[in-house]
Every structure is written in structure tokens, then in C-alpha cells.
């Protein structure tokens, strides 16, 4: 994320969750590459997503049930806005 006090970019959150849904568990490095984010920024987002219960981070990053449900809601909002 841009600054420690800034809010996460929802489109980046969407991309990270979507990649995990499509490709399954993966390393933080692979996820950052797929999302076209630098590693440090990706790790900051993953910490936020982990704290929110949307992913679990062990050896690999795994999408949780809550993460799947959140992704579905984000997709619905993006469809309604005509950007998905």
C-alpha cells in the first residue's frame, strides 16, 4: 500500500484475490509477479488481507472461504459499475 496510513486500493485487492482463485495457492513472490506488484507492496497487501481473514499465509498464500466470498462481492460491484 502507498503509505502506512493509507487505505488499500480495492482493485489491487481484487486482483490478488482473483489470481489466488484462478491459480490456487502460491508463493508471495509468484503472486506479486502475477499481480504486477513489487514484492514489498504485495507483502503489505497480503498482510492486510491476512489480518482481514481473506488469505492465510504460511509457506504459500491461500485464499480462505471469506476471501472467496469477498471476491464474489467485489466482482458483483465491478459488474454493476461496468468495469468487470
CSV table of N, CA and C in Angstrom, one decimal:
chain,number,residue,atom,x,y,z
A,1,UNK,N,0.8,-1.2,0.0
A,1,UNK,CA,0.0,0.0,0.0
A,1,UNK,C,0.9,1.2,0.0
A,2,UNK,N,0.4,2.3,-0.4
A,2,UNK,CA,1.2,3.5,-0.6
A,2,UNK,C,1.9,4.0,0.6
A,3,UNK,N,1.2,4.3,1.6
A,3,UNK,CA,1.7,4.8,2.9
A,3,UNK,C,1.1,3.9,4.0
A,4,UNK,N,1.8,3.9,5.2
A,4,UNK,CA,1.3,3.1,6.3
A,4,UNK,C,-0.1,3.4,6.7
A,5,UNK,N,-0.5,4.7,6.5
A,5,UNK,CA,-1.8,5.1,7.0
A,5,UNK,C,-2.9,5.1,5.9
A,6,UNK,N,-2.5,4.7,4.7
A,6,UNK,CA,-3.4,4.8,3.5
A,6,UNK,C,-4.3,3.5,3.5
A,7,UNK,N,-5.4,3.7,2.9
A,7,UNK,CA,-6.3,2.5,2.7
A,7,UNK,C,-5.9,1.7,1.5
A,8,UNK,N,-6.2,0.4,1.5
A,8,UNK,CA,-5.9,-0.4,0.3
A,8,UNK,C,-6.7,0.0,-0.9
A,9,UNK,N,-6.0,-0.2,-2.1
A,9,UNK,CA,-6.6,0.0,-3.4
A,9,UNK,C,-7.5,-1.2,-3.6
A,10,UNK,N,-8.8,-1.1,-3.7
A,10,UNK,CA,-9.7,-2.2,-3.9
A,10,UNK,C,-9.5,-3.0,-5.2
A,11,UNK,N,-9.0,-2.3,-6.2
A,11,UNK,CA,-8.7,-3.0,-7.4
A,11,UNK,C,-7.5,-4.0,-7.3
A,12,UNK,N,-6.5,-3.5,-6.5
A,12,UNK,CA,-5.4,-4.4,-6.2
A,12,UNK,C,-5.8,-5.6,-5.4
A,13,UNK,N,-6.7,-5.3,-4.4
A,13,UNK,CA,-7.2,-6.4,-3.5
A,13,UNK,C,-7.9,-7.4,-4.4
A,14,UNK,N,-8.8,-6.9,-5.3
A,14,UNK,CA,-9.5,-7.7,-6.3
A,14,UNK,C,-8.5,-8.6,-7.1
A,15,UNK,N,-7.5,-8.0,-7.7
A,15,UNK,CA,-6.6,-8.7,-8.5
A,15,UNK,C,-5.9,-9.8,-7.7
A,16,UNK,N,-5.4,-9.5,-6.5
A,16,UNK,CA,-4.8,-10.6,-5.7
A,16,UNK,C,-5.7,-11.7,-5.4
A,17,UNK,N,-6.9,-11.4,-5.0
A,17,UNK,CA,-7.9,-12.5,-4.7
A,17,UNK,C,-8.2,-13.3,-5.9
A,18,UNK,N,-8.4,-12.6,-7.0
A,18,UNK,CA,-8.8,-13.3,-8.3
A,18,UNK,C,-7.6,-14.2,-8.8
A,19,UNK,N,-6.4,-13.8,-8.6
A,19,UNK,CA,-5.3,-14.6,-9.0
A,19,UNK,C,-5.2,-15.9,-8.2
A,20,UNK,N,-5.4,-15.7,-6.9
A,20,UNK,CA,-5.4,-16.9,-6.0
A,20,UNK,C,-6.6,-17.8,-6.3
A,21,UNK,N,-7.7,-17.3,-6.7
A,21,UNK,CA,-8.8,-18.2,-7.1
A,21,UNK,C,-8.5,-18.9,-8.3
A,22,UNK,N,-8.0,-18.3,-9.3
A,22,UNK,CA,-7.7,-18.9,-10.6
A,22,UNK,C,-6.5,-19.8,-10.6
A,23,UNK,N,-5.5,-19.5,-9.8
A,23,UNK,CA,-4.2,-20.3,-9.8
A,23,UNK,C,-4.0,-21.2,-8.6
A,24,UNK,N,-4.8,-21.0,-7.5
A,24,UNK,CA,-4.6,-21.7,-6.3
A,24,UNK,C,-3.5,-21.2,-5.5
A,25,UNK,N,-3.1,-21.9,-4.4
A,25,UNK,CA,-2.1,-21.4,-3.5
A,25,UNK,C,-0.8,-21.1,-4.3
A,26,UNK,N,-0.1,-20.1,-3.9
A,26,UNK,CA,1.2,-19.8,-4.5
A,26,UNK,C,2.1,-19.0,-3.5
A,27,UNK,N,3.3,-18.9,-3.8
A,27,UNK,CA,4.3,-18.1,-3.0
A,27,UNK,C,4.0,-16.6,-3.1
A,28,UNK,N,4.5,-15.9,-2.1
A,28,UNK,CA,4.3,-14.5,-2.2
A,28,UNK,C,5.0,-13.9,-3.4
A,29,UNK,N,6.1,-14.4,-3.8
A,29,UNK,CA,6.9,-13.9,-4.9
A,29,UNK,C,6.1,-14.1,-6.2
A,30,UNK,N,5.6,-15.3,-6.4
A,30,UNK,CA,4.8,-15.6,-7.6
A,30,UNK,C,3.5,-14.8,-7.7
A,31,UNK,N,2.9,-14.6,-6.5
A,31,UNK,CA,1.7,-13.8,-6.5
A,31,UNK,C,2.0,-12.3,-6.9
A,32,UNK,N,3.1,-11.8,-6.3
A,32,UNK,CA,3.5,-10.4,-6.7
A,32,UNK,C,3.8,-10.3,-8.2
A,33,UNK,N,4.4,-11.3,-8.8
A,33,UNK,CA,4.7,-11.3,-10.2
A,33,UNK,C,3.4,-11.3,-11.0
A,34,UNK,N,2.5,-12.2,-10.7
A,34,UNK,CA,1.2,-12.3,-11.4
A,34,UNK,C,0.4,-11.0,-11.3
A,35,UNK,N,0.5,-10.4,-10.1
A,35,UNK,CA,-0.3,-9.2,-9.9
A,35,UNK,C,0.4,-7.9,-10.4
A,36,UNK,N,1.7,-8.1,-10.9
A,36,UNK,CA,2.5,-7.0,-11.4
A,36,UNK,C,2.7,-5.9,-10.3
A,37,UNK,N,3.0,-6.4,-9.1
A,37,UNK,CA,3.3,-5.5,-8.0
A,37,UNK,C,4.7,-5.8,-7.5
A,38,UNK,N,5.4,-4.8,-7.0
A,38,UNK,CA,6.7,-5.1,-6.5
A,38,UNK,C,6.5,-5.9,-5.2
A,39,UNK,N,7.5,-6.6,-4.8
A,39,UNK,CA,7.4,-7.6,-3.7
A,39,UNK,C,7.0,-6.9,-2.4
A,40,UNK,N,7.6,-5.8,-2.1
A,40,UNK,CA,7.3,-5.1,-0.8
A,40,UNK,C,5.8,-4.6,-0.8
A,41,UNK,N,5.3,-4.1,-1.9
A,41,UNK,CA,3.9,-3.6,-1.9
A,41,UNK,C,3.0,-4.9,-1.8
A,42,UNK,N,3.3,-5.9,-2.5
A,42,UNK,CA,2.5,-7.1,-2.4
A,42,UNK,C,2.4,-7.7,-1.0
A,43,UNK,N,3.6,-7.7,-0.3
A,43,UNK,CA,3.6,-8.2,1.1
A,43,UNK,C,2.8,-7.3,2.0
A,44,UNK,N,2.8,-6.0,1.8
A,44,UNK,CA,1.9,-5.1,2.6
A,44,UNK,C,0.5,-5.4,2.4
A,45,UNK,N,0.1,-5.6,1.1
A,45,UNK,CA,-1.3,-6.0,0.8
A,45,UNK,C,-1.7,-7.4,1.4
A,46,UNK,N,-0.8,-8.3,1.3
A,46,UNK,CA,-1.0,-9.6,1.9
A,46,UNK,C,-1.2,-9.6,3.4
A,47,UNK,N,-0.4,-8.8,4.1
A,47,UNK,CA,-0.5,-8.6,5.5
A,47,UNK,C,-1.9,-8.1,5.8
A,48,UNK,N,-2.4,-7.1,5.1
A,48,UNK,CA,-3.7,-6.5,5.3
A,48,UNK,C,-4.8,-7.6,5.0
A,49,UNK,N,-4.6,-8.4,3.9
A,49,UNK,CA,-5.6,-9.4,3.6
A,49,UNK,C,-5.6,-10.5,4.6
A,50,UNK,N,-4.4,-10.8,5.1
A,50,UNK,CA,-4.3,-11.9,6.2
A,50,UNK,C,-5.0,-11.4,7.5
A,51,UNK,N,-4.7,-10.1,7.8
A,51,UNK,CA,-5.4,-9.6,9.0
A,51,UNK,C,-6.9,-9.6,8.9
A,52,UNK,N,-7.4,-9.4,7.7
A,52,UNK,CA,-8.8,-9.4,7.4
A,52,UNK,C,-9.4,-10.8,7.3
A,53,UNK,N,-8.6,-11.8,7.3
A,53,UNK,CA,-9.1,-13.2,7.2
A,53,UNK,C,-9.4,-13.6,5.8
A,54,UNK,N,-8.9,-12.9,4.8
A,54,UNK,CA,-9.2,-13.2,3.4
A,54,UNK,C,-8.2,-14.2,2.8
A,55,UNK,N,-7.0,-14.2,3.4
A,55,UNK,CA,-6.0,-15.2,3.0
A,55,UNK,C,-5.3,-15.7,4.2
A,56,UNK,N,-4.7,-16.9,4.0
A,56,UNK,CA,-3.8,-17.5,5.1
A,56,UNK,C,-2.4,-17.5,4.5
A,57,UNK,N,-1.4,-17.1,5.2
A,57,UNK,CA,-0.1,-17.1,4.7
A,57,UNK,C,0.8,-18.0,5.6
A,58,UNK,N,1.2,-19.1,5.0
A,58,UNK,CA,2.2,-20.0,5.6
A,58,UNK,C,3.3,-20.1,4.6
A,59,UNK,N,3.6,-21.3,4.1
A,59,UNK,CA,4.6,-21.4,3.0
A,59,UNK,C,4.1,-20.7,1.8
A,60,UNK,N,2.8,-21.0,1.5
A,60,UNK,CA,2.2,-20.3,0.3
A,60,UNK,C,1.0,-19.4,0.8
A,61,UNK,N,0.5,-18.6,-0.1
A,61,UNK,CA,-0.7,-17.8,0.2
A,61,UNK,C,-1.9,-18.5,-0.3
A,62,UNK,N,-2.9,-18.7,0.6
A,62,UNK,CA,-4.1,-19.5,0.3
A,62,UNK,C,-5.3,-18.6,0.5
A,63,UNK,N,-6.2,-18.6,-0.4
A,63,UNK,CA,-7.5,-17.9,-0.3
A,63,UNK,C,-8.4,-18.7,0.7
A,64,UNK,N,-8.9,-17.9,1.6
A,64,UNK,CA,-9.9,-18.5,2.6
A,64,UNK,C,-11.3,-18.5,2.1
A,65,UNK,N,-12.2,-19.1,2.8
A,65,UNK,CA,-13.6,-19.1,2.4
A,65,UNK,C,-14.1,-17.6,2.4
A,66,UNK,N,-13.7,-16.9,3.4
A,66,UNK,CA,-14.1,-15.5,3.5
A,66,UNK,C,-13.5,-14.7,2.3
A,67,UNK,N,-12.3,-15.1,1.9
A,67,UNK,CA,-11.7,-14.5,0.7
A,67,UNK,C,-12.5,-14.7,-0.6
A,68,UNK,N,-13.0,-16.0,-0.7
A,68,UNK,CA,-13.8,-16.3,-1.9
A,68,UNK,C,-15.1,-15.5,-1.9
A,69,UNK,N,-15.7,-15.4,-0.7
A,69,UNK,CA,-17.0,-14.7,-0.6
A,69,UNK,C,-16.8,-13.2,-0.9
A,70,UNK,N,-15.7,-12.6,-0.4
A,70,UNK,CA,-15.3,-11.2,-0.6
A,70,UNK,C,-15.1,-11.0,-2.1
A,71,UNK,N,-14.4,-11.9,-2.8
A,71,UNK,CA,-14.1,-11.8,-4.2
A,71,UNK,C,-15.4,-11.8,-5.0
A,72,UNK,N,-16.4,-12.6,-4.6
A,72,UNK,CA,-17.7,-12.7,-5.3
A,72,UNK,C,-18.4,-11.3,-5.2
A,73,UNK,N,-18.3,-10.7,-4.0
A,73,UNK,CA,-19.0,-9.4,-3.8
A,73,UNK,C,-18.3,-8.3,-4.6
A,74,UNK,N,-16.9,-8.4,-4.6
A,74,UNK,CA,-16.2,-7.4,-5.4
A,74,UNK,C,-16.5,-7.5,-6.9
A,75,UNK,N,-16.6,-8.7,-7.4
A,75,UNK,CA,-17.0,-9.0,-8.8
A,75,UNK,C,-18.3,-8.4,-9.1
A,76,UNK,N,-19.3,-8.6,-8.2
A,76,UNK,CA,-20.6,-8.1,-8.4
A,76,UNK,C,-20.6,-6.5,-8.5
A,77,UNK,N,-19.9,-5.9,-7.6
A,77,UNK,CA,-19.8,-4.4,-7.6
A,77,UNK,C,-19.1,-4.0,-8.9
A,78,UNK,N,-18.0,-4.6,-9.3
A,78,UNK,CA,-17.4,-4.2,-10.5
A,78,UNK,C,-18.3,-4.4,-11.8
A,79,UNK,N,-19.1,-5.5,-11.8
A,79,UNK,CA,-20.0,-5.7,-12.9
A,79,UNK,C,-21.0,-4.6,-12.9
A,80,UNK,N,-21.5,-4.2,-11.7
A,80,UNK,CA,-22.5,-3.2,-11.6
A,80,UNK,C,-22.0,-1.8,-12.1
A,81,UNK,N,-20.7,-1.6,-11.9
A,81,UNK,CA,-20.1,-0.4,-12.4
A,81,UNK,C,-19.6,-0.4,-13.8
A,82,UNK,N,-19.7,-1.6,-14.4
A,82,UNK,CA,-19.4,-1.8,-15.8
A,82,UNK,C,-17.9,-1.9,-16.1
A,83,UNK,N,-17.1,-2.3,-15.1
A,83,UNK,CA,-15.7,-2.3,-15.2
A,83,UNK,C,-15.1,-3.7,-15.1
A,84,UNK,N,-16.0,-4.7,-15.1
A,84,UNK,CA,-15.5,-6.1,-15.0
A,84,UNK,C,-16.0,-6.9,-16.2
